[in-house]
Amino acid sequence: MPGKGIAMRRQLHLNLFIHSRGHHEAAWRHPATSPLALTDIRYYQDLAQRAEAARFDSIFFADQLALAEDVGQAARAWLEPVTLLAALAVSTRHIGLIATASTTYTEPFNLARQFATIDHISNGRAAWNIVTSWLATAARNFGGAAQLSHADRYARGEEVMAVVKALWDSWAEDAVVDDRAAGRYARPERIRPINHRGDFYCVAGPLNLPRCPQGRPVLVQAGSSDTGRRFAARHAEAVFTAHLEKQSARRFYGELKALAAAEGRNPDHVLVLPGLSAMIAASESEAQRLVREVNALTDVEVGRRRLSNRFGGHDFSHLPLDRPLSPDDFPDPGSVEAARSRTEVILNLVRRDRPTLRQLLGYPAGARGHYVTAGTPEQIADLIQDWFDDGAADGFNIMPPLLPNQLDVFSTEVIPLLQRRGLFRTDYQGPTLRDHYGLPRPASGFDAA
Ligand SMILES: Cc1cc2nc3c(=O)[nH]c(=O)nc-3n(C[C@H](O)[C@H](O)[C@H](O)COP(=O)(O)O)c2cc1C
């Protein structure tokens, strides 16, 4: 903490995105990654404790609601994120805990209850990554009807947000008295139904759980299409995003902050965290060698199927691996009902670099369209400071290509550099995730109504 009178420099926010044995597609096969099974809770407890020791703001778990077809060649199994957070909440003390859950395939009453419960268990460290579930095959596990359109998914998502927020606010701060002698547990007049009747949901409420320590768990989102940005501007307090270059990240940053301001929100309370997947070593050549070593373990047919998924199942099987690609080889992103913005990221890359399919598959192999790089700790610290100082990020979604070793290198080599530059905390300042992110505690609105 700087001395009296020295203005605190704007602080970076770092989230650890925990995925498989690392974000490189072939990380699960690499001998340097953890020997523990991906269903072994000790694997995640260990990573959470390492991230907490390094003073990360939070850890994050993504989720999909269907098994990927390429499970034969790729590690596609993981623990359900909300349940996982409950276990990590009792094996950590400070770090924020972010789980993904779907607005399309989860009842809002259950969502409100699960995340408020994690916030109580963790004493105020819970956050929800709100997704509408772009994966087309997920629809098969929820009634089997065709996937909802991009627009319908977001429309349903809007109503879910209204219900969940009203449920979280259905208990006043002082509703619980817990007076054993008098036999009074709560003030019924300080708990109210929400009586929601909408296009998709009918929810009476109240929630059957007192108001949680943070008031409301922190809301995270990662949609980047026009619809996705407007949704984020209305609801998100932290936004994950994927960019392959600083300029597009700067544009996204500026637009999202402006949209939030237009919604009457303080833009500082909508943090923008681009994804960064860095292979780090003592020299750039050694880092590059590590990248080649992992790339050599990839299976291009896994990559081809993953690309197809991103484009809503489009068939790329006819494309030769070593001929330069053109935008004509791809469907129009506007017609894609899956992850629309990610298809735009990939197409911009094709327009810019005209890679072969083999080369293109090498990019997402790194981190699925997020920024991928390889270099020394100084180079990574410089890159982070450059985007941070140049209005492209409030922090980063750190995506180590290999876990845990590249998390350890980042924690022991890059974070100390950022701390010495006064850019990152040396210790947690408060108990809750809202304290870490510098976010206000939302008023219950109970008395406002
Ligand atoms: C860092 C990051 C994490 C994401 N995690 C998930 C996830 O766990 N589950 C999911 O269905 N979508 C996930 N997404 C996808 C987004 O929720 C969203 O569907 C995608 O960015 C496309 O949004 P758009 O259709 O608004 O462009 C993630 C995106 C990013 C950038």
Tab-separated table of C-alpha atoms and ligand atoms in Angstrom:
chain	number	residue	atom	x	y	z
A	1	MET	CA	0.000	0.000	0.000
A	2	PRO	CA	1.665	3.379	-1.091
A	3	GLY	CA	2.596	5.913	1.689
A	4	LYS	CA	0.183	8.607	3.025
A	5	GLY	CA	-0.788	11.153	0.298
A	6	ILE	CA	0.602	9.078	-2.651
A	7	ALA	CA	-2.384	8.403	-4.957
A	8	MET	CA	-2.973	4.668	-5.361
A	9	ARG	CA	-2.156	3.737	-8.964
A	10	ARG	CA	-5.096	2.157	-10.860
A	11	GLN	CA	-4.930	-1.541	-9.973
A	12	LEU	CA	-5.010	-4.510	-12.306
A	13	HIS	CA	-7.538	-7.296	-11.816
A	14	LEU	CA	-6.377	-10.833	-12.549
A	15	ASN	CA	-8.751	-13.784	-12.849
A	16	LEU	CA	-7.463	-17.339	-13.264
A	17	PHE	CA	-9.487	-19.282	-15.868
A	18	ILE	CA	-9.127	-22.939	-14.832
A	19	HIS	CA	-9.770	-25.293	-17.757
A	20	SER	CA	-8.794	-28.965	-18.077
A	21	ARG	CA	-5.013	-29.390	-17.608
A	22	GLY	CA	-4.404	-26.056	-19.300
A	23	HIS	CA	-5.875	-24.006	-22.107
A	24	HIS	CA	-3.779	-25.476	-24.879
A	25	GLU	CA	-5.947	-28.045	-26.580
A	26	ALA	CA	-3.309	-30.759	-26.073
A	27	ALA	CA	-2.352	-29.731	-22.526
A	28	TRP	CA	-4.092	-32.809	-21.047
A	29	ARG	CA	-1.479	-35.002	-22.782
A	30	HIS	CA	1.586	-32.972	-21.777
A	31	PRO	CA	3.823	-34.686	-19.173
A	32	ALA	CA	4.404	-31.396	-17.268
A	33	THR	CA	0.716	-31.048	-16.335
A	34	SER	CA	-0.912	-32.410	-13.177
A	35	PRO	CA	-1.117	-36.218	-12.842
A	36	LEU	CA	-4.427	-35.929	-10.951
A	37	ALA	CA	-7.693	-36.948	-12.639
A	38	LEU	CA	-9.938	-34.139	-13.874
A	39	THR	CA	-12.612	-35.439	-11.508
A	40	ASP	CA	-10.282	-35.293	-8.459
A	41	ILE	CA	-11.271	-32.392	-6.193
A	42	ARG	CA	-7.650	-32.134	-4.963
A	43	TYR	CA	-6.648	-30.913	-8.464
A	44	TYR	CA	-8.932	-27.884	-8.214
A	45	GLN	CA	-8.259	-27.246	-4.512
A	46	ASP	CA	-4.538	-27.145	-5.298
A	47	LEU	CA	-4.988	-24.680	-8.192
A	48	ALA	CA	-7.315	-22.467	-6.122
A	49	GLN	CA	-4.812	-22.340	-3.268
A	50	ARG	CA	-1.929	-21.544	-5.638
A	51	ALA	CA	-3.961	-18.690	-7.196
A	52	GLU	CA	-4.895	-17.360	-3.747
A	53	ALA	CA	-1.248	-17.443	-2.645
A	54	ALA	CA	-0.433	-15.331	-5.730
A	55	ARG	CA	-3.236	-12.894	-4.773
A	56	PHE	CA	-5.393	-13.400	-7.890
A	57	ASP	CA	-8.790	-11.648	-7.635
A	58	SER	CA	-10.713	-14.750	-8.580
A	59	ILE	CA	-10.804	-18.167	-10.215
A	60	PHE	CA	-13.297	-19.097	-12.914
A	61	PHE	CA	-14.895	-22.267	-14.289
A	62	ALA	CA	-16.601	-22.425	-17.664
A	63	ASP	CA	-19.307	-24.948	-18.492
A	64	GLN	CA	-21.114	-26.605	-21.377
A	65	LEU	CA	-24.285	-28.676	-21.060
A	66	ALA	CA	-23.445	-31.458	-23.466
A	67	LEU	CA	-20.527	-33.832	-23.958
A	68	ALA	CA	-18.365	-32.901	-26.954
A	69	GLU	CA	-18.201	-35.535	-29.704
A	70	ASP	CA	-14.382	-35.622	-29.683
A	71	VAL	CA	-14.141	-36.961	-26.119
A	72	GLY	CA	-12.155	-39.853	-27.583
A	73	GLN	CA	-9.224	-37.564	-28.417
A	74	ALA	CA	-9.694	-34.721	-25.933
A	75	ALA	CA	-10.230	-34.361	-22.179
A	76	ARG	CA	-13.839	-33.171	-22.184
A	77	ALA	CA	-14.905	-34.080	-18.646
A	78	TRP	CA	-15.097	-31.702	-15.670
A	79	LEU	CA	-16.957	-31.248	-12.387
A	80	GLU	CA	-20.169	-29.194	-12.367
A	81	PRO	CA	-18.972	-25.658	-11.545
A	82	VAL	CA	-21.444	-24.504	-8.858
A	83	THR	CA	-21.008	-27.713	-6.864
A	84	LEU	CA	-17.245	-27.366	-7.299
A	85	LEU	CA	-17.298	-23.827	-5.864
A	86	ALA	CA	-18.846	-25.138	-2.647
A	87	ALA	CA	-15.829	-27.384	-2.128
A	88	LEU	CA	-13.362	-24.622	-3.027
A	89	ALA	CA	-15.123	-22.120	-0.760
A	90	VAL	CA	-14.104	-24.161	2.278
A	91	SER	CA	-10.521	-24.775	1.076
A	92	THR	CA	-9.754	-21.097	0.422
A	93	ARG	CA	-10.257	-17.887	2.391
A	94	HIS	CA	-9.893	-14.843	0.132
A	95	ILE	CA	-10.087	-15.648	-3.564
A	96	GLY	CA	-13.219	-14.917	-5.570
A	97	LEU	CA	-15.129	-17.931	-6.951
A	98	ILE	CA	-16.803	-17.672	-10.379
A	99	ALA	CA	-18.959	-20.434	-11.852
A	100	THR	CA	-20.819	-20.568	-15.140
A	101	ALA	CA	-24.531	-21.310	-15.295
A	102	SER	CA	-27.028	-21.098	-18.134
A	103	THR	CA	-30.018	-18.772	-18.324
A	104	THR	CA	-31.475	-20.942	-21.111
A	105	TYR	CA	-31.439	-24.292	-19.337
A	106	THR	CA	-31.659	-23.420	-15.597
A	107	GLU	CA	-34.688	-22.278	-13.600
A	108	PRO	CA	-34.085	-18.745	-12.212
A	109	PHE	CA	-35.245	-19.724	-8.680
A	110	ASN	CA	-32.536	-22.437	-8.580
A	111	LEU	CA	-29.898	-20.057	-9.988
A	112	ALA	CA	-30.668	-17.400	-7.359
A	113	ARG	CA	-30.558	-19.965	-4.567
A	114	GLN	CA	-27.384	-21.751	-5.674
A	115	PHE	CA	-25.264	-18.609	-6.086
A	116	ALA	CA	-26.604	-16.973	-2.897
A	117	THR	CA	-25.724	-20.191	-1.083
A	118	ILE	CA	-22.154	-20.122	-2.416
A	119	ASP	CA	-21.911	-16.501	-1.291
A	120	HIS	CA	-22.999	-17.471	2.249
A	121	ILE	CA	-20.621	-20.474	2.332
A	122	SER	CA	-17.685	-18.358	1.087
A	123	ASN	CA	-18.483	-15.272	3.207
A	124	GLY	CA	-19.006	-13.092	0.157
A	125	ARG	CA	-16.803	-14.427	-2.659
A	126	ALA	CA	-19.356	-15.817	-5.155
A	127	ALA	CA	-19.864	-14.758	-8.772
A	128	TRP	CA	-21.990	-16.046	-11.642
A	129	ASN	CA	-20.767	-16.157	-15.252
A	130	ILE	CA	-24.064	-15.695	-17.071
A	131	VAL	CA	-24.272	-17.654	-20.329
A	132	THR	CA	-27.132	-18.269	-22.741
A	133	SER	CA	-25.449	-21.535	-23.898
A	134	TRP	CA	-24.283	-21.189	-27.501
A	135	LEU	CA	-23.564	-24.919	-27.908
A	136	ALA	CA	-26.232	-26.287	-30.264
A	137	THR	CA	-26.055	-29.848	-28.902
A	138	ALA	CA	-27.002	-28.738	-25.366
A	139	ALA	CA	-30.634	-28.436	-26.502
A	140	ARG	CA	-30.767	-32.246	-26.832
A	141	ASN	CA	-30.423	-32.566	-23.036
A	142	PHE	CA	-33.242	-30.155	-22.234
A	143	GLY	CA	-36.334	-31.343	-24.039
A	144	GLY	CA	-34.654	-32.205	-27.342
A	145	ALA	CA	-36.192	-29.318	-29.293
A	146	ALA	CA	-34.000	-27.307	-31.705
A	147	GLN	CA	-31.614	-24.756	-30.172
A	148	LEU	CA	-33.236	-21.400	-29.368
A	149	SER	CA	-32.129	-18.609	-31.674
A	150	HIS	CA	-29.438	-16.173	-30.552
A	151	ALA	CA	-32.103	-13.469	-30.073
A	152	ASP	CA	-34.502	-15.737	-28.153
A	153	ARG	CA	-31.710	-16.926	-25.851
A	154	TYR	CA	-30.892	-13.360	-24.896
A	155	ALA	CA	-34.588	-12.420	-24.513
A	156	ARG	CA	-35.056	-15.296	-22.081
A	157	GLY	CA	-31.809	-14.270	-20.371
A	158	GLU	CA	-33.154	-10.775	-19.741
A	159	GLU	CA	-36.187	-12.171	-17.921
A	160	VAL	CA	-34.031	-14.545	-15.907
A	161	MET	CA	-31.944	-11.573	-14.720
A	162	ALA	CA	-35.048	-9.697	-13.602
A	163	VAL	CA	-36.286	-12.721	-11.616
A	164	VAL	CA	-32.932	-13.605	-10.049
A	165	LYS	CA	-32.200	-10.026	-8.935
A	166	ALA	CA	-35.703	-9.654	-7.450
A	167	LEU	CA	-35.281	-12.935	-5.551
A	168	TRP	CA	-31.870	-11.845	-4.185
A	169	ASP	CA	-33.542	-8.624	-3.022
A	170	SER	CA	-36.598	-10.340	-1.520
A	171	TRP	CA	-35.093	-10.298	1.991
A	172	ALA	CA	-34.206	-6.968	3.600
A	173	GLU	CA	-30.771	-6.699	5.207
A	174	ASP	CA	-32.371	-6.799	8.672
A	175	ALA	CA	-34.971	-9.507	8.039
A	176	VAL	CA	-33.286	-12.124	10.212
A	177	VAL	CA	-33.465	-11.606	13.973
A	178	ASP	CA	-32.718	-15.238	15.100
A	179	ASP	CA	-34.015	-14.486	18.614
A	180	ARG	CA	-34.119	-17.898	20.300
A	181	ALA	CA	-35.422	-16.559	23.627
A	182	ALA	CA	-38.331	-14.751	21.970
A	183	GLY	CA	-38.864	-17.526	19.457
A	184	ARG	CA	-38.612	-15.095	16.536
A	185	TYR	CA	-36.344	-16.107	13.635
A	186	ALA	CA	-37.217	-13.399	11.110
A	187	ARG	CA	-39.399	-10.319	10.541
A	188	PRO	CA	-41.952	-11.544	7.960
A	189	GLU	CA	-42.688	-7.932	7.048
A	190	ARG	CA	-39.063	-7.645	5.876
A	191	ILE	CA	-39.383	-10.564	3.452
A	192	ARG	CA	-41.561	-10.235	0.387
A	193	PRO	CA	-42.811	-12.204	-2.622
A	194	ILE	CA	-41.739	-11.047	-6.088
A	195	ASN	CA	-44.935	-12.153	-7.938
A	196	HIS	CA	-43.162	-12.264	-11.309
A	197	ARG	CA	-45.298	-13.050	-14.361
A	198	GLY	CA	-43.362	-12.862	-17.625
A	199	ASP	CA	-43.185	-14.379	-21.108
A	200	PHE	CA	-41.115	-17.348	-19.956
A	201	TYR	CA	-41.401	-17.560	-16.165
A	202	CYS	CA	-43.954	-17.275	-13.390
A	203	VAL	CA	-42.192	-16.997	-10.012
A	204	ALA	CA	-43.952	-16.034	-6.754
A	205	GLY	CA	-40.932	-15.867	-4.434
A	206	PRO	CA	-39.555	-14.854	-1.953
A	207	LEU	CA	-36.254	-16.718	-2.038
A	208	ASN	CA	-35.986	-19.188	0.869
A	209	LEU	CA	-32.583	-17.833	1.926
A	210	PRO	CA	-31.610	-14.586	3.676
A	211	ARG	CA	-29.754	-11.859	1.794
A	212	CYS	CA	-26.193	-12.993	1.028
A	213	PRO	CA	-22.973	-11.312	2.333
A	214	GLN	CA	-22.284	-9.393	-0.904
A	215	GLY	CA	-25.946	-8.375	-1.195
A	216	ARG	CA	-25.889	-10.008	-4.591
A	217	PRO	CA	-23.190	-12.343	-5.969
A	218	VAL	CA	-21.018	-10.580	-8.571
A	219	LEU	CA	-22.363	-10.810	-12.120
A	220	VAL	CA	-19.976	-11.802	-14.902
A	221	GLN	CA	-20.746	-12.168	-18.595
A	222	ALA	CA	-18.883	-12.856	-21.816
A	223	GLY	CA	-21.107	-12.059	-24.767
A	224	SER	CA	-19.485	-9.849	-27.385
A	225	SER	CA	-22.096	-9.562	-30.135
A	226	ASP	CA	-24.190	-6.375	-30.251
A	227	THR	CA	-26.900	-8.126	-28.243
A	228	GLY	CA	-24.294	-9.560	-25.904
A	229	ARG	CA	-22.704	-6.147	-25.260
A	230	ARG	CA	-26.032	-4.517	-24.485
A	231	PHE	CA	-26.817	-7.364	-22.090
A	232	ALA	CA	-23.429	-6.849	-20.411
A	233	ALA	CA	-23.969	-3.101	-20.209
A	234	ARG	CA	-27.227	-3.686	-18.298
A	235	HIS	CA	-26.142	-6.503	-15.985
A	236	ALA	CA	-22.434	-7.378	-15.921
A	237	GLU	CA	-19.932	-6.180	-13.319
A	238	ALA	CA	-17.064	-8.031	-14.992
A	239	VAL	CA	-16.906	-8.928	-18.689
A	240	PHE	CA	-14.667	-11.628	-20.148
A	241	THR	CA	-13.828	-11.130	-23.823
A	242	ALA	CA	-11.640	-12.636	-26.542
A	243	HIS	CA	-9.400	-10.469	-28.751
A	244	LEU	CA	-6.460	-11.377	-30.960
A	245	GLU	CA	-5.134	-7.804	-31.020
A	246	LYS	CA	-5.042	-4.737	-28.776
A	247	GLN	CA	-6.934	-2.476	-31.189
A	248	SER	CA	-10.094	-4.584	-31.196
A	249	ALA	CA	-9.839	-4.897	-27.401
A	250	ARG	CA	-9.624	-1.092	-27.112
A	251	ARG	CA	-12.686	-0.688	-29.319
A	252	PHE	CA	-14.639	-3.240	-27.286
A	253	TYR	CA	-13.545	-1.575	-24.033
A	254	GLY	CA	-14.627	1.895	-25.142
A	255	GLU	CA	-17.950	0.712	-26.572
A	256	LEU	CA	-18.886	-1.341	-23.537
A	257	LYS	CA	-18.066	1.457	-21.077
A	258	ALA	CA	-20.137	3.862	-23.184
A	259	LEU	CA	-23.074	1.428	-23.310
A	260	ALA	CA	-22.908	1.014	-19.524
A	261	ALA	CA	-22.875	4.780	-19.014
A	262	ALA	CA	-25.881	5.040	-21.349
A	263	GLU	CA	-27.630	2.578	-19.014
A	264	GLY	CA	-26.967	5.012	-16.151
A	265	ARG	CA	-24.205	2.864	-14.664
A	266	ASN	CA	-20.710	3.864	-13.493
A	267	PRO	CA	-18.341	2.496	-16.198
A	268	ASP	CA	-15.743	1.744	-13.494
A	269	HIS	CA	-18.178	-0.856	-12.162
A	270	VAL	CA	-18.063	-2.835	-15.420
A	271	LEU	CA	-14.599	-4.384	-15.521
A	272	VAL	CA	-13.297	-5.616	-18.896
A	273	LEU	CA	-10.984	-8.643	-18.745
A	274	PRO	CA	-9.652	-9.939	-22.073
A	275	GLY	CA	-8.307	-13.480	-22.174
A	276	LEU	CA	-4.512	-13.923	-22.220
A	277	SER	CA	-2.804	-17.278	-22.727
A	278	ALA	CA	0.953	-16.916	-22.370
A	279	MET	CA	3.652	-19.582	-22.566
A	280	ILE	CA	6.405	-18.155	-20.356
A	281	ALA	CA	10.074	-19.163	-20.060
A	282	ALA	CA	13.462	-17.622	-19.282
A	283	SER	CA	14.026	-16.846	-22.978
A	284	GLU	CA	11.668	-16.231	-25.880
A	285	SER	CA	13.214	-19.107	-27.838
A	286	GLU	CA	12.626	-21.490	-24.934
A	287	ALA	CA	8.997	-20.329	-24.685
A	288	GLN	CA	8.550	-20.879	-28.433
A	289	ARG	CA	10.107	-24.327	-28.113
A	290	LEU	CA	7.542	-25.188	-25.393
A	291	VAL	CA	4.730	-24.041	-27.712
A	292	ARG	CA	6.003	-26.254	-30.539
A	293	GLU	CA	6.283	-29.161	-28.101
A	294	VAL	CA	2.613	-28.861	-27.090
A	295	ASN	CA	1.423	-28.105	-30.630
A	296	ALA	CA	3.018	-31.373	-31.698
A	297	LEU	CA	0.527	-33.180	-29.432
A	298	THR	CA	-2.547	-31.655	-31.103
A	299	ASP	CA	-4.924	-33.644	-33.296
A	300	VAL	CA	-6.027	-31.507	-36.273
A	301	GLU	CA	-9.275	-33.430	-36.621
A	302	VAL	CA	-10.139	-32.407	-33.029
A	303	GLY	CA	-9.431	-28.823	-34.082
A	304	ARG	CA	-11.542	-29.157	-37.232
A	305	ARG	CA	-14.523	-30.455	-35.200
A	306	ARG	CA	-14.069	-27.648	-32.642
A	307	LEU	CA	-14.106	-25.080	-35.455
A	308	SER	CA	-17.304	-26.640	-36.787
A	309	ASN	CA	-18.924	-26.326	-33.346
A	310	ARG	CA	-18.044	-22.637	-33.199
A	311	PHE	CA	-19.801	-22.160	-36.529
A	312	GLY	CA	-22.945	-23.948	-35.366
A	313	GLY	CA	-22.003	-27.316	-36.928
A	314	HIS	CA	-20.825	-25.993	-40.310
A	315	ASP	CA	-18.988	-28.764	-42.246
A	316	PHE	CA	-15.310	-27.947	-42.849
A	317	SER	CA	-14.323	-31.556	-43.649
A	318	HIS	CA	-13.745	-30.734	-47.345
A	319	LEU	CA	-11.106	-28.084	-46.679
A	320	PRO	CA	-7.487	-29.121	-47.387
A	321	LEU	CA	-5.138	-28.561	-44.422
A	322	ASP	CA	-2.347	-26.718	-46.252
A	323	ARG	CA	-4.096	-24.322	-48.669
A	324	PRO	CA	-4.422	-20.624	-47.642
A	325	LEU	CA	-7.993	-19.976	-46.443
A	326	SER	CA	-10.327	-17.255	-47.644
A	327	PRO	CA	-13.417	-15.762	-45.962
A	328	ASP	CA	-15.491	-17.580	-48.603
A	329	ASP	CA	-14.589	-20.843	-46.890
A	330	PHE	CA	-16.766	-19.739	-43.913
A	331	PRO	CA	-20.477	-19.114	-43.355
A	332	ASP	CA	-21.551	-15.506	-42.693
A	333	PRO	CA	-21.249	-14.901	-38.884
A	334	GLY	CA	-24.641	-13.170	-38.983
A	335	SER	CA	-26.191	-16.535	-39.872
A	336	VAL	CA	-24.497	-18.337	-36.958
A	337	GLU	CA	-26.830	-18.957	-33.999
A	338	ALA	CA	-23.905	-20.215	-31.869
A	339	ALA	CA	-21.118	-17.983	-30.449
A	340	ARG	CA	-21.533	-15.145	-32.921
A	341	SER	CA	-18.700	-12.858	-31.757
A	342	ARG	CA	-16.147	-15.664	-31.688
A	343	THR	CA	-16.830	-16.459	-35.338
A	344	GLU	CA	-16.107	-12.798	-36.131
A	345	VAL	CA	-12.768	-13.020	-34.272
A	346	ILE	CA	-11.794	-16.075	-36.350
A	347	LEU	CA	-12.914	-14.519	-39.652
A	348	ASN	CA	-10.976	-11.310	-38.958
A	349	LEU	CA	-7.908	-13.468	-38.480
A	350	VAL	CA	-8.513	-15.216	-41.831
A	351	ARG	CA	-9.001	-11.870	-43.588
A	352	ARG	CA	-5.822	-10.466	-41.970
A	353	ASP	CA	-3.403	-13.414	-42.193
A	354	ARG	CA	-4.927	-15.827	-44.821
A	355	PRO	CA	-3.579	-18.810	-42.803
A	356	THR	CA	-3.876	-22.426	-43.963
A	357	LEU	CA	-6.416	-24.536	-42.057
A	358	ARG	CA	-3.564	-26.257	-40.197
A	359	GLN	CA	-2.211	-22.845	-39.127
A	360	LEU	CA	-5.693	-21.579	-38.251
A	361	LEU	CA	-6.339	-24.615	-36.074
A	362	GLY	CA	-3.048	-23.816	-34.332
A	363	TYR	CA	-4.551	-20.510	-33.044
A	364	PRO	CA	-7.670	-21.809	-31.263
A	365	ALA	CA	-5.583	-24.755	-30.153
A	366	GLY	CA	-3.757	-22.155	-28.076
A	367	ALA	CA	-6.805	-20.736	-26.364
A	368	ARG	CA	-9.928	-20.806	-28.532
A	369	GLY	CA	-9.607	-17.351	-30.097
A	370	HIS	CA	-8.153	-15.556	-27.078
A	371	TYR	CA	-4.825	-13.715	-27.212
A	372	VAL	CA	-2.007	-16.249	-27.328
A	373	THR	CA	1.682	-15.357	-26.876
A	374	ALA	CA	5.022	-16.807	-25.803
A	375	GLY	CA	7.894	-14.944	-24.146
A	376	THR	CA	9.855	-13.972	-21.059
A	377	PRO	CA	8.252	-12.732	-17.814
A	378	GLU	CA	9.316	-9.172	-18.670
A	379	GLN	CA	7.685	-9.380	-22.102
A	380	ILE	CA	4.400	-10.648	-20.596
A	381	ALA	CA	4.438	-7.985	-17.869
A	382	ASP	CA	5.089	-5.327	-20.541
A	383	LEU	CA	2.200	-6.618	-22.678
A	384	ILE	CA	-0.178	-6.598	-19.698
A	385	GLN	CA	0.876	-3.067	-18.682
A	386	ASP	CA	0.565	-1.838	-22.289
A	387	TRP	CA	-3.058	-3.030	-22.736
A	388	PHE	CA	-3.913	-1.856	-19.191
A	389	ASP	CA	-2.429	1.636	-19.618
A	390	ASP	CA	-3.767	2.018	-23.159
A	391	GLY	CA	-7.481	1.539	-22.371
A	392	ALA	CA	-7.849	-2.010	-23.627
A	393	ALA	CA	-8.366	-3.763	-20.283
A	394	ASP	CA	-9.058	-3.382	-16.549
A	395	GLY	CA	-7.253	-6.655	-16.053
A	396	PHE	CA	-6.936	-10.090	-17.631
A	397	ASN	CA	-8.498	-13.517	-17.708
A	398	ILE	CA	-5.283	-15.504	-17.285
A	399	MET	CA	-5.425	-18.762	-19.258
A	400	PRO	CA	-2.239	-20.797	-18.581
A	401	PRO	CA	-1.605	-23.146	-21.507
A	402	LEU	CA	-0.342	-25.841	-19.089
A	403	LEU	CA	-1.591	-26.359	-15.510
A	404	PRO	CA	-0.238	-25.995	-12.919
A	405	ASN	CA	3.305	-25.241	-14.172
A	406	GLN	CA	2.503	-22.213	-16.331
A	407	LEU	CA	0.323	-20.846	-13.517
A	408	ASP	CA	3.328	-21.166	-11.211
A	409	VAL	CA	5.620	-19.399	-13.677
A	410	PHE	CA	3.104	-16.567	-14.075
A	411	SER	CA	2.658	-16.307	-10.282
A	412	THR	CA	6.345	-16.380	-9.350
A	413	GLU	CA	7.814	-14.502	-12.344
A	414	VAL	CA	5.208	-12.101	-13.784
A	415	ILE	CA	3.110	-11.072	-10.752
A	416	PRO	CA	6.176	-9.841	-8.749
A	417	LEU	CA	7.059	-7.604	-11.727
A	418	LEU	CA	3.525	-6.195	-11.789
A	419	GLN	CA	3.652	-5.661	-8.013
A	420	ARG	CA	7.011	-3.860	-8.242
A	421	ARG	CA	5.464	-1.565	-10.848
A	422	GLY	CA	2.641	-0.785	-8.381
A	423	LEU	CA	0.072	-2.306	-10.734
A	424	PHE	CA	-1.110	-5.295	-8.665
A	425	ARG	CA	-1.965	-5.940	-5.038
A	426	THR	CA	0.585	-7.467	-2.673
A	427	ASP	CA	-2.229	-8.493	-0.340
A	428	TYR	CA	-6.035	-8.669	-0.247
A	429	GLN	CA	-7.590	-5.463	1.109
A	430	GLY	CA	-11.040	-6.829	2.008
A	431	PRO	CA	-12.886	-10.154	2.537
A	432	THR	CA	-15.238	-10.146	-0.469
A	433	LEU	CA	-14.887	-10.426	-4.249
A	434	ARG	CA	-16.546	-7.009	-4.478
A	435	ASP	CA	-13.651	-5.648	-2.399
A	436	HIS	CA	-11.121	-7.253	-4.769
A	437	TYR	CA	-12.886	-5.906	-7.894
A	438	GLY	CA	-13.537	-2.482	-6.294
A	439	LEU	CA	-17.301	-2.894	-6.778
A	440	PRO	CA	-20.004	-1.404	-4.532
A	441	ARG	CA	-22.343	-3.623	-2.517
A	442	PRO	CA	-25.761	-3.236	-4.181
A	443	ALA	CA	-28.520	-1.862	-1.955
A	444	SER	CA	-31.335	-4.354	-1.411
A	445	GLY	CA	-33.912	-2.006	-2.907
A	446	PHE	CA	-36.244	-3.514	-0.320
A	447	ASP	CA	-37.174	-0.163	1.172
A	448	ALA	CA	-36.996	1.628	-2.204
A	449	ALA	CA	-39.982	-0.372	-3.552
B	1	LIG	C1	-13.736	-16.083	-21.286
B	1	LIG	C2	-15.033	-16.624	-21.824
B	1	LIG	C3	-15.636	-17.654	-21.148
B	1	LIG	C4	-16.839	-18.191	-21.622
B	1	LIG	N1	-17.404	-19.219	-20.953
B	1	LIG	C5	-18.519	-19.797	-21.451
B	1	LIG	C6	-19.079	-20.928	-20.822
B	1	LIG	O1	-18.589	-21.379	-19.807
B	1	LIG	N2	-20.187	-21.484	-21.363
B	1	LIG	C7	-20.783	-20.968	-22.491
B	1	LIG	O2	-21.807	-21.508	-22.927
B	1	LIG	N3	-20.264	-19.878	-23.124
B	1	LIG	C8	-19.149	-19.310	-22.630
B	1	LIG	N4	-18.605	-18.241	-23.266
B	1	LIG	C9	-19.273	-17.750	-24.467
B	1	LIG	C10	-20.110	-16.520	-24.126
B	1	LIG	O3	-20.960	-16.743	-23.066
B	1	LIG	C11	-20.912	-16.131	-25.355
B	1	LIG	O4	-21.812	-17.139	-25.683
B	1	LIG	C12	-20.010	-15.930	-26.529
B	1	LIG	O5	-19.017	-15.004	-26.144
B	1	LIG	C13	-20.782	-15.439	-27.702
B	1	LIG	O6	-21.521	-14.356	-27.299
B	1	LIG	P1	-22.339	-13.574	-28.379
B	1	LIG	O7	-23.244	-14.570	-29.025
B	1	LIG	O8	-23.086	-12.528	-27.601
B	1	LIG	O9	-21.345	-13.017	-29.310
B	1	LIG	C14	-17.416	-17.678	-22.807
B	1	LIG	C15	-16.801	-16.630	-23.502
B	1	LIG	C16	-15.616	-16.098	-23.010
B	1	LIG	C17	-14.989	-14.963	-23.746
